[in-house]
Amino acid sequence: MTKPAGRTRGATIKDVAARVGVSPMTVSRVINGQAGMRPETRAAVMAAIAELSYKPNVAARSLVTSAELRIGVIYSNPSAAFMSEFLTGAFEEAASQGARLIILRAPKGKNPTAEMMKEFLASGLSGVILTPPLGDSAALLQTLEEAGLPTATVGAYSEANTISVRIDDRSAAYEMARHLVDLGHRRIGFISGNPDQAASAERMAGFYEAIRESQAEAAIAQGDFSFKSGLTAAEQLLDCQPAPSAIFASNDDMAAAVVSVAHRRHLDVPGELTVVGFDDTIPAVTLWPPLTTVHQPVQKLAAEAIRLLAQRISVPGNGDGSRQQCILEHSIVHRDSAARPTTSVPPARPQIVRRSGTP
């Protein structure tokens, strides 16, 4: 007696992936028509789908993708405005990638503790994104490398074998400082950012380059990208004799603090004091007057970090152990907080203003 023929098993997404030599997540991305795929990879996947007569199952496709792609995001940034922009971009891109984000908030301005990292790494991550200033932490990068996790950094200048997504901070700061010089300012204050963050040094270098070219006078105060540090730095700069006619803060939070101090001292902005910032986050448009600032595309930085990390995870061996840089464009956004100085000021020698105890 012959046995009845068994039901023929249809091809699965794993069969297609095995035929091409890629991951099931890559097959899913091709089926969904998502951007960022290599043309040859897309063509090979589509050919395998045709050869195997694979019929995608929407529910199964979603489960495979979400199960495979779990991206961790670690942050300790003191700027709530920056993180709001960052997480908006990250969540939107994660949704388009079918990825799940696992968020770890470290102590403000510090690395996560060993216990926090142990629990985080045990959550089945596919890769990790480090937000500023954590991308410059050699210790944290080493921990992730030892765990074998693909890593992307945002706004960092580390030489580690990671995906690095940022803007050209030096060029951006130079352009803003040149704008102030071109307006006629010759006494310009600058509030630097977190001294442990490479972007802070790059922004200061760009500022100094413009100052040296113009032979203007510079007054420098140390901040840490927080509103509170901006208050202290603004008081120090405005106590200088003579005071600067313009202050360039390394982020919008600190620029907002400068405007607050100026209002408290009954200084008209920009009539008596020009104030400019960096980032183009929410404070830049909610202040009065709204800030002239460097536009750093924070949402795009986050989205690109997610996209590139997902791409590296999806194809085994795709860039593993190599450094990959992606530099996005910045721009100067002109609003109402910058104007020409009311009186012309002759150039003078630079002076440095720092908080007590700061090296």
mmCIF file of C-alpha atoms in Angstrom:
data_model
loop_
_atom_site.group_PDB
_atom_site.id
_atom_site.type_symbol
_atom_site.label_atom_id
_atom_site.label_comp_id
_atom_site.label_asym_id
_atom_site.label_seq_id
_atom_site.Cartn_x
_atom_site.Cartn_y
_atom_site.Cartn_z
ATOM 1 C CA MET A 1 0.000 0.000 0.000
ATOM 2 C CA THR A 2 1.387 3.341 -0.958
ATOM 3 C CA LYS A 3 1.581 6.129 1.586
ATOM 4 C CA PRO A 4 -0.290 9.324 0.836
ATOM 5 C CA ALA A 5 1.986 12.058 -0.396
ATOM 6 C CA GLY A 6 3.054 14.415 2.371
ATOM 7 C CA ARG A 7 2.299 18.120 2.171
ATOM 8 C CA THR A 8 5.069 19.954 0.356
ATOM 9 C CA ARG A 9 6.693 22.530 2.606
ATOM 10 C CA GLY A 10 6.782 25.979 1.070
ATOM 11 C CA ALA A 11 10.016 27.946 1.010
ATOM 12 C CA THR A 12 10.672 30.120 4.063
ATOM 13 C CA ILE A 13 12.491 33.401 4.504
ATOM 14 C CA LYS A 14 15.374 31.389 5.977
ATOM 15 C CA ASP A 15 15.571 29.316 2.798
ATOM 16 C CA VAL A 16 15.859 32.483 0.722
ATOM 17 C CA ALA A 17 18.510 33.876 3.068
ATOM 18 C CA ALA A 18 20.501 30.625 2.891
ATOM 19 C CA ARG A 19 20.332 30.596 -0.917
ATOM 20 C CA VAL A 20 21.814 34.107 -1.131
ATOM 21 C CA GLY A 21 24.124 33.862 1.878
ATOM 22 C CA VAL A 22 22.603 36.740 3.835
ATOM 23 C CA SER A 23 20.535 37.040 7.001
ATOM 24 C CA PRO A 24 16.711 36.685 7.094
ATOM 25 C CA MET A 25 16.547 40.337 8.162
ATOM 26 C CA THR A 26 18.225 41.381 4.892
ATOM 27 C CA VAL A 27 15.626 39.387 2.926
ATOM 28 C CA SER A 28 12.884 41.111 4.925
ATOM 29 C CA ARG A 29 14.325 44.544 4.143
ATOM 30 C CA VAL A 30 14.402 43.758 0.420
ATOM 31 C CA ILE A 31 10.778 42.577 0.527
ATOM 32 C CA ASN A 32 9.764 45.770 2.335
ATOM 33 C CA GLY A 33 11.580 47.906 -0.241
ATOM 34 C CA GLN A 34 13.694 49.612 2.399
ATOM 35 C CA ALA A 35 16.514 51.913 1.336
ATOM 36 C CA GLY A 36 20.219 51.399 1.964
ATOM 37 C CA MET A 37 20.550 48.001 0.269
ATOM 38 C CA ARG A 38 23.298 47.220 -2.229
ATOM 39 C CA PRO A 39 21.812 46.772 -5.714
ATOM 40 C CA GLU A 40 23.571 43.410 -6.164
ATOM 41 C CA THR A 41 22.229 42.146 -2.836
ATOM 42 C CA ARG A 42 18.699 43.249 -3.696
ATOM 43 C CA ALA A 43 18.934 41.569 -7.122
ATOM 44 C CA ALA A 44 20.244 38.318 -5.638
ATOM 45 C CA VAL A 45 17.462 38.204 -3.039
ATOM 46 C CA MET A 46 14.763 38.844 -5.623
ATOM 47 C CA ALA A 47 16.207 36.103 -7.867
ATOM 48 C CA ALA A 48 16.183 33.617 -4.976
ATOM 49 C CA ILE A 49 12.582 34.529 -4.128
ATOM 50 C CA ALA A 50 11.585 33.769 -7.721
ATOM 51 C CA GLU A 51 13.576 30.524 -7.880
ATOM 52 C CA LEU A 52 12.131 29.199 -4.610
ATOM 53 C CA SER A 53 8.606 30.531 -5.248
ATOM 54 C CA TYR A 54 8.737 32.116 -1.821
ATOM 55 C CA LYS A 55 5.527 33.828 -0.682
ATOM 56 C CA PRO A 56 6.168 36.338 2.114
ATOM 57 C CA ASN A 57 4.061 36.029 5.236
ATOM 58 C CA VAL A 58 3.514 39.471 6.712
ATOM 59 C CA ALA A 59 3.111 38.300 10.306
ATOM 60 C CA ALA A 60 6.093 35.951 10.133
ATOM 61 C CA ARG A 61 8.208 38.625 8.449
ATOM 62 C CA SER A 62 7.517 41.058 11.269
ATOM 63 C CA LEU A 63 8.369 38.469 13.915
ATOM 64 C CA VAL A 64 11.650 37.492 12.262
ATOM 65 C CA THR A 65 12.768 41.093 11.884
ATOM 66 C CA SER A 66 11.902 42.253 15.376
ATOM 67 C CA ALA A 67 13.389 39.156 16.962
ATOM 68 C CA GLU A 68 16.688 39.586 15.175
ATOM 69 C CA LEU A 69 17.259 43.324 15.388
ATOM 70 C CA ARG A 70 17.499 44.710 18.924
ATOM 71 C CA ILE A 71 19.516 47.906 19.048
ATOM 72 C CA GLY A 72 20.718 49.275 22.345
ATOM 73 C CA VAL A 73 21.026 53.039 22.874
ATOM 74 C CA ILE A 74 23.114 54.289 25.793
ATOM 75 C CA TYR A 75 22.921 57.938 26.802
ATOM 76 C CA SER A 76 24.067 60.241 29.585
ATOM 77 C CA ASN A 77 23.751 63.586 27.800
ATOM 78 C CA PRO A 78 22.941 66.578 30.061
ATOM 79 C CA SER A 79 20.932 68.293 27.302
ATOM 80 C CA ALA A 80 17.304 67.172 27.347
ATOM 81 C CA ALA A 81 16.718 69.092 24.106
ATOM 82 C CA PHE A 82 19.474 67.195 22.275
ATOM 83 C CA MET A 83 18.248 63.818 23.522
ATOM 84 C CA SER A 84 14.658 64.614 22.573
ATOM 85 C CA GLU A 85 15.750 65.296 18.993
ATOM 86 C CA PHE A 86 18.010 62.242 18.981
ATOM 87 C CA LEU A 87 15.403 59.796 20.252
ATOM 88 C CA THR A 88 12.795 61.121 17.812
ATOM 89 C CA GLY A 89 15.103 60.324 14.906
ATOM 90 C CA ALA A 90 16.147 56.992 16.393
ATOM 91 C CA PHE A 91 12.602 55.738 17.028
ATOM 92 C CA GLU A 92 11.374 56.765 13.575
ATOM 93 C CA GLU A 93 14.223 54.974 11.798
ATOM 94 C CA ALA A 94 13.972 51.944 14.080
ATOM 95 C CA ALA A 95 10.304 51.611 13.145
ATOM 96 C CA SER A 96 11.154 51.661 9.445
ATOM 97 C CA GLN A 97 13.845 49.026 10.022
ATOM 98 C CA GLY A 98 11.562 46.789 12.057
ATOM 99 C CA ALA A 99 13.974 47.189 14.964
ATOM 100 C CA ARG A 100 13.382 47.362 18.690
ATOM 101 C CA LEU A 101 15.300 49.938 20.712
ATOM 102 C CA ILE A 102 16.589 49.061 24.170
ATOM 103 C CA ILE A 103 17.380 52.277 26.068
ATOM 104 C CA LEU A 104 19.938 52.553 28.862
ATOM 105 C CA ARG A 105 20.256 55.811 30.747
ATOM 106 C CA ALA A 106 23.637 56.141 32.422
ATOM 107 C CA PRO A 107 24.448 58.583 35.240
ATOM 108 C CA LYS A 108 24.590 62.099 33.798
ATOM 109 C CA GLY A 109 27.931 62.682 32.089
ATOM 110 C CA LYS A 110 29.295 59.285 33.147
ATOM 111 C CA ASN A 111 29.648 55.755 31.798
ATOM 112 C CA PRO A 112 27.127 53.109 32.884
ATOM 113 C CA THR A 113 28.186 51.120 35.933
ATOM 114 C CA ALA A 114 29.505 47.569 35.513
ATOM 115 C CA GLU A 115 26.248 46.184 36.889
ATOM 116 C CA MET A 116 24.186 48.265 34.462
ATOM 117 C CA MET A 117 26.284 47.061 31.527
ATOM 118 C CA LYS A 118 26.045 43.413 32.624
ATOM 119 C CA GLU A 119 22.244 43.542 32.625
ATOM 120 C CA PHE A 120 22.174 45.544 29.394
ATOM 121 C CA LEU A 121 24.421 43.129 27.501
ATOM 122 C CA ALA A 122 22.350 40.186 28.714
ATOM 123 C CA SER A 123 19.233 41.543 26.984
ATOM 124 C CA GLY A 124 20.037 39.946 23.620
ATOM 125 C CA LEU A 125 21.337 42.979 21.739
ATOM 126 C CA SER A 126 22.265 42.940 18.061
ATOM 127 C CA GLY A 127 24.253 46.182 18.258
ATOM 128 C CA VAL A 128 24.681 49.383 20.275
ATOM 129 C CA ILE A 129 24.577 53.129 19.616
ATOM 130 C CA LEU A 130 26.489 55.511 21.881
ATOM 131 C CA THR A 131 25.273 59.106 22.169
ATOM 132 C CA PRO A 132 27.546 62.043 23.129
ATOM 133 C CA PRO A 133 29.730 62.036 25.189
ATOM 134 C CA LEU A 134 29.889 58.226 25.535
ATOM 135 C CA GLY A 135 31.233 57.631 22.033
ATOM 136 C CA ASP A 136 34.567 59.090 23.162
ATOM 137 C CA SER A 137 34.897 56.645 26.079
ATOM 138 C CA ALA A 138 37.691 54.174 25.318
ATOM 139 C CA ALA A 139 36.642 51.989 28.267
ATOM 140 C CA LEU A 140 33.036 51.690 27.098
ATOM 141 C CA LEU A 141 34.065 51.008 23.504
ATOM 142 C CA GLN A 142 36.418 48.285 24.722
ATOM 143 C CA THR A 143 33.609 46.660 26.711
ATOM 144 C CA LEU A 144 31.364 46.549 23.641
ATOM 145 C CA GLU A 145 34.175 45.211 21.449
ATOM 146 C CA GLU A 146 34.846 42.413 23.924
ATOM 147 C CA ALA A 147 31.127 41.594 23.871
ATOM 148 C CA GLY A 148 31.329 41.275 20.090
ATOM 149 C CA LEU A 149 28.648 43.898 19.481
ATOM 150 C CA PRO A 150 28.686 46.123 16.377
ATOM 151 C CA THR A 151 28.730 49.731 17.610
ATOM 152 C CA ALA A 152 27.828 53.134 16.181
ATOM 153 C CA THR A 153 28.795 56.436 17.784
ATOM 154 C CA VAL A 154 27.158 59.822 17.237
ATOM 155 C CA GLY A 155 29.137 63.056 17.487
ATOM 156 C CA ALA A 156 32.340 61.258 18.518
ATOM 157 C CA TYR A 157 35.899 61.252 17.179
ATOM 158 C CA SER A 158 37.118 57.923 18.514
ATOM 159 C CA GLU A 159 39.581 55.931 16.395
ATOM 160 C CA ALA A 160 37.905 52.666 17.447
ATOM 161 C CA ASN A 161 36.524 50.278 14.823
ATOM 162 C CA THR A 162 32.993 51.615 14.950
ATOM 163 C CA ILE A 163 30.480 53.352 12.739
ATOM 164 C CA SER A 164 30.949 57.093 13.384
ATOM 165 C CA VAL A 165 28.174 59.529 12.446
ATOM 166 C CA ARG A 166 28.770 63.242 13.034
ATOM 167 C CA ILE A 167 29.144 66.678 11.469
ATOM 168 C CA ASP A 168 32.361 68.657 10.964
ATOM 169 C CA ASP A 169 32.307 70.464 14.318
ATOM 170 C CA ARG A 170 35.471 72.452 13.638
ATOM 171 C CA SER A 171 34.211 73.808 10.335
ATOM 172 C CA ALA A 172 30.787 74.605 11.828
ATOM 173 C CA ALA A 173 32.267 76.585 14.731
ATOM 174 C CA TYR A 174 34.655 78.389 12.385
ATOM 175 C CA GLU A 175 31.773 79.481 10.156
ATOM 176 C CA MET A 176 29.774 80.799 13.098
ATOM 177 C CA ALA A 177 32.749 82.694 14.540
ATOM 178 C CA ARG A 178 33.493 84.168 11.100
ATOM 179 C CA HIS A 179 29.855 85.298 10.918
ATOM 180 C CA LEU A 180 30.302 87.200 14.185
ATOM 181 C CA VAL A 181 33.524 88.765 12.942
ATOM 182 C CA ASP A 182 31.873 89.738 9.663
ATOM 183 C CA LEU A 183 29.110 91.460 11.631
ATOM 184 C CA GLY A 184 31.832 93.660 13.154
ATOM 185 C CA HIS A 185 32.331 92.033 16.565
ATOM 186 C CA ARG A 186 35.893 92.278 17.864
ATOM 187 C CA ARG A 187 35.399 91.144 21.469
ATOM 188 C CA ILE A 188 33.820 87.690 21.332
ATOM 189 C CA GLY A 189 33.127 85.354 24.226
ATOM 190 C CA PHE A 190 33.091 81.586 23.768
ATOM 191 C CA ILE A 191 31.615 78.962 26.119
ATOM 192 C CA SER A 192 33.225 75.577 25.564
ATOM 193 C CA GLY A 193 31.518 72.242 26.152
ATOM 194 C CA ASN A 194 32.306 69.092 28.104
ATOM 195 C CA PRO A 195 36.132 68.897 28.275
ATOM 196 C CA ASP A 196 35.952 65.086 28.019
ATOM 197 C CA GLN A 197 34.165 65.285 24.664
ATOM 198 C CA ALA A 198 36.223 65.543 21.470
ATOM 199 C CA ALA A 199 33.546 67.631 19.743
ATOM 200 C CA SER A 200 34.147 70.348 22.370
ATOM 201 C CA ALA A 201 37.816 70.597 21.406
ATOM 202 C CA GLU A 202 36.910 70.639 17.701
ATOM 203 C CA ARG A 203 34.451 73.491 18.191
ATOM 204 C CA MET A 204 36.965 75.500 20.184
ATOM 205 C CA ALA A 205 39.614 74.900 17.518
ATOM 206 C CA GLY A 206 37.265 76.197 14.828
ATOM 207 C CA PHE A 207 36.431 79.253 16.930
ATOM 208 C CA TYR A 208 40.118 80.046 17.560
ATOM 209 C CA GLU A 209 40.958 79.701 13.878
ATOM 210 C CA ALA A 210 38.459 82.439 13.014
ATOM 211 C CA ILE A 211 39.682 84.618 15.894
ATOM 212 C CA ARG A 212 43.337 84.324 14.816
ATOM 213 C CA GLU A 213 42.480 85.239 11.233
ATOM 214 C CA SER A 214 40.619 88.370 12.285
ATOM 215 C CA GLN A 215 42.924 89.348 15.188
ATOM 216 C CA ALA A 216 39.848 89.773 17.339
ATOM 217 C CA GLU A 217 39.785 89.442 21.121
ATOM 218 C CA ALA A 218 38.581 86.154 22.646
ATOM 219 C CA ALA A 219 37.298 85.473 26.163
ATOM 220 C CA ILE A 220 36.819 81.780 26.981
ATOM 221 C CA ALA A 221 34.706 80.260 29.753
ATOM 222 C CA GLN A 222 34.307 76.566 30.524
ATOM 223 C CA GLY A 223 30.898 74.901 30.338
ATOM 224 C CA ASP A 224 29.721 71.286 30.137
ATOM 225 C CA PHE A 225 26.752 71.621 27.723
ATOM 226 C CA SER A 226 24.267 72.053 30.593
ATOM 227 C CA PHE A 227 22.064 75.122 31.148
ATOM 228 C CA LYS A 228 23.486 75.507 34.663
ATOM 229 C CA SER A 229 27.071 75.651 33.423
ATOM 230 C CA GLY A 230 25.987 78.224 30.850
ATOM 231 C CA LEU A 231 24.684 80.502 33.605
ATOM 232 C CA THR A 232 28.026 80.485 35.418
ATOM 233 C CA ALA A 233 30.015 80.950 32.214
ATOM 234 C CA ALA A 234 27.820 83.850 31.072
ATOM 235 C CA GLU A 235 28.288 85.678 34.377
ATOM 236 C CA GLN A 236 32.066 85.291 34.059
ATOM 237 C CA LEU A 237 32.180 86.546 30.496
ATOM 238 C CA LEU A 238 29.920 89.529 31.154
ATOM 239 C CA ASP A 239 32.036 90.473 34.195
ATOM 240 C CA CYS A 240 35.062 90.927 31.922
ATOM 241 C CA GLN A 241 36.310 94.469 31.474
ATOM 242 C CA PRO A 242 35.515 95.252 28.758
ATOM 243 C CA ALA A 243 32.731 92.738 28.250
ATOM 244 C CA PRO A 244 32.359 90.947 24.908
ATOM 245 C CA SER A 245 29.822 92.299 22.429
ATOM 246 C CA ALA A 246 28.976 88.742 21.311
ATOM 247 C CA ILE A 247 28.946 85.327 23.014
ATOM 248 C CA PHE A 248 29.086 82.039 21.107
ATOM 249 C CA ALA A 249 27.955 79.078 23.243
ATOM 250 C CA SER A 250 28.851 75.505 22.222
ATOM 251 C CA ASN A 251 25.234 74.369 22.424
ATOM 252 C CA ASP A 252 21.778 75.903 22.560
ATOM 253 C CA ASP A 253 21.207 75.050 26.223
ATOM 254 C CA MET A 254 24.185 77.171 27.252
ATOM 255 C CA ALA A 255 23.204 79.904 24.762
ATOM 256 C CA ALA A 256 19.754 79.980 26.385
ATOM 257 C CA ALA A 257 21.478 80.492 29.731
ATOM 258 C CA VAL A 258 23.425 83.440 28.304
ATOM 259 C CA VAL A 259 20.193 85.068 27.123
ATOM 260 C CA SER A 260 18.708 84.520 30.592
ATOM 261 C CA VAL A 261 21.670 86.225 32.276
ATOM 262 C CA ALA A 262 21.561 89.063 29.755
ATOM 263 C CA HIS A 263 17.873 89.679 30.509
ATOM 264 C CA ARG A 264 18.601 89.618 34.236
ATOM 265 C CA ARG A 265 21.276 92.287 33.688
ATOM 266 C CA HIS A 266 18.844 94.341 31.562
ATOM 267 C CA LEU A 267 20.975 93.885 28.438
ATOM 268 C CA ASP A 268 19.144 94.000 25.145
ATOM 269 C CA VAL A 269 19.712 90.958 22.902
ATOM 270 C CA PRO A 270 20.918 91.566 20.229
ATOM 271 C CA GLY A 271 21.071 95.374 20.625
ATOM 272 C CA GLU A 272 23.712 95.278 23.369
ATOM 273 C CA LEU A 273 24.768 91.630 23.242
ATOM 274 C CA THR A 274 24.714 89.146 20.375
ATOM 275 C CA VAL A 275 24.192 85.518 21.455
ATOM 276 C CA VAL A 276 24.569 82.489 19.173
ATOM 277 C CA GLY A 277 24.405 78.758 19.820
ATOM 278 C CA PHE A 278 25.005 75.320 18.371
ATOM 279 C CA ASP A 279 22.640 72.372 17.580
ATOM 280 C CA ASP A 280 19.392 74.110 16.531
ATOM 281 C CA THR A 281 17.272 72.313 19.117
ATOM 282 C CA ILE A 282 14.001 73.381 20.774
ATOM 283 C CA PRO A 283 15.529 76.153 22.951
ATOM 284 C CA ALA A 284 16.695 77.937 19.789
ATOM 285 C CA VAL A 285 13.112 78.674 18.721
ATOM 286 C CA THR A 286 11.373 78.962 22.104
ATOM 287 C CA LEU A 287 13.646 81.744 23.409
ATOM 288 C CA TRP A 288 13.090 85.430 22.873
ATOM 289 C CA PRO A 289 14.724 86.434 20.693
ATOM 290 C CA PRO A 290 15.057 83.135 18.801
ATOM 291 C CA LEU A 291 18.661 82.022 18.419
ATOM 292 C CA THR A 292 20.982 82.274 15.505
ATOM 293 C CA THR A 293 22.672 78.884 15.732
ATOM 294 C CA VAL A 294 24.551 76.112 13.970
ATOM 295 C CA HIS A 295 22.066 73.575 12.641
ATOM 296 C CA GLN A 296 23.281 70.100 13.524
ATOM 297 C CA PRO A 297 20.803 67.578 12.033
ATOM 298 C CA VAL A 298 20.417 65.602 15.263
ATOM 299 C CA GLN A 299 17.437 63.535 14.089
ATOM 300 C CA LYS A 300 19.255 62.626 10.867
ATOM 301 C CA LEU A 301 22.406 61.723 12.816
ATOM 302 C CA ALA A 302 20.383 59.303 14.933
ATOM 303 C CA ALA A 303 18.544 57.842 11.940
ATOM 304 C CA GLU A 304 21.752 57.347 9.968
ATOM 305 C CA ALA A 305 23.403 55.629 12.930
ATOM 306 C CA ILE A 306 20.448 53.218 13.158
ATOM 307 C CA ARG A 307 20.459 52.588 9.406
ATOM 308 C CA LEU A 308 24.186 51.947 9.115
ATOM 309 C CA LEU A 309 24.229 49.762 12.217
ATOM 310 C CA ALA A 310 21.282 47.693 10.936
ATOM 311 C CA GLN A 311 23.076 47.321 7.620
ATOM 312 C CA ARG A 312 26.227 46.047 9.319
ATOM 313 C CA ILE A 313 24.252 43.621 11.477
ATOM 314 C CA SER A 314 22.168 42.313 8.586
ATOM 315 C CA VAL A 315 25.078 41.045 6.487
ATOM 316 C CA PRO A 316 27.570 38.898 8.431
ATOM 317 C CA GLY A 317 31.075 40.197 7.839
ATOM 318 C CA ASN A 318 29.811 43.482 6.349
ATOM 319 C CA GLY A 319 32.403 45.906 7.708
ATOM 320 C CA ASP A 320 33.024 43.933 10.910
ATOM 321 C CA GLY A 321 36.110 45.187 12.711
ATOM 322 C CA SER A 322 36.474 48.268 10.502
ATOM 323 C CA ARG A 323 35.957 51.979 11.070
ATOM 324 C CA GLN A 324 33.240 53.663 9.012
ATOM 325 C CA GLN A 325 32.678 57.418 9.007
ATOM 326 C CA CYS A 326 29.589 59.300 7.902
ATOM 327 C CA ILE A 327 29.772 63.111 8.060
ATOM 328 C CA LEU A 328 26.478 64.954 7.540
ATOM 329 C CA GLU A 329 26.119 68.566 6.456
ATOM 330 C CA HIS A 330 25.606 71.449 8.878
ATOM 331 C CA SER A 331 24.390 75.003 8.256
ATOM 332 C CA ILE A 332 24.050 78.379 9.967
ATOM 333 C CA VAL A 333 20.458 79.294 10.812
ATOM 334 C CA HIS A 334 20.035 83.073 11.009
ATOM 335 C CA ARG A 335 17.422 84.309 13.472
ATOM 336 C CA ASP A 336 17.059 87.388 15.691
ATOM 337 C CA SER A 337 19.738 87.015 18.392
ATOM 338 C CA ALA A 338 22.659 88.314 16.297
ATOM 339 C CA ALA A 339 23.315 91.851 15.077
ATOM 340 C CA ARG A 340 26.127 94.276 14.435
ATOM 341 C CA PRO A 341 27.713 95.792 17.546
ATOM 342 C CA THR A 342 26.480 99.266 18.480
ATOM 343 C CA THR A 343 30.040 100.649 18.623
ATOM 344 C CA SER A 344 33.167 99.681 16.724
ATOM 345 C CA VAL A 345 35.803 98.020 18.885
ATOM 346 C CA PRO A 346 39.538 97.919 18.037
ATOM 347 C CA PRO A 347 41.222 94.500 18.053
ATOM 348 C CA ALA A 348 43.018 93.473 21.234
ATOM 349 C CA ARG A 349 45.054 90.557 22.544
ATOM 350 C CA PRO A 350 43.119 87.393 23.519
ATOM 351 C CA GLN A 351 42.358 86.715 27.162
ATOM 352 C CA ILE A 352 41.273 83.456 28.790
ATOM 353 C CA VAL A 353 38.548 83.264 31.425
ATOM 354 C CA ARG A 354 38.105 79.948 33.264
ATOM 355 C CA ARG A 355 36.276 78.671 36.291
ATOM 356 C CA SER A 356 38.355 78.293 39.414
ATOM 357 C CA GLY A 357 39.841 74.812 39.660
ATOM 358 C CA THR A 358 39.643 74.254 35.893
ATOM 359 C CA PRO A 359 42.999 73.344 34.331
#
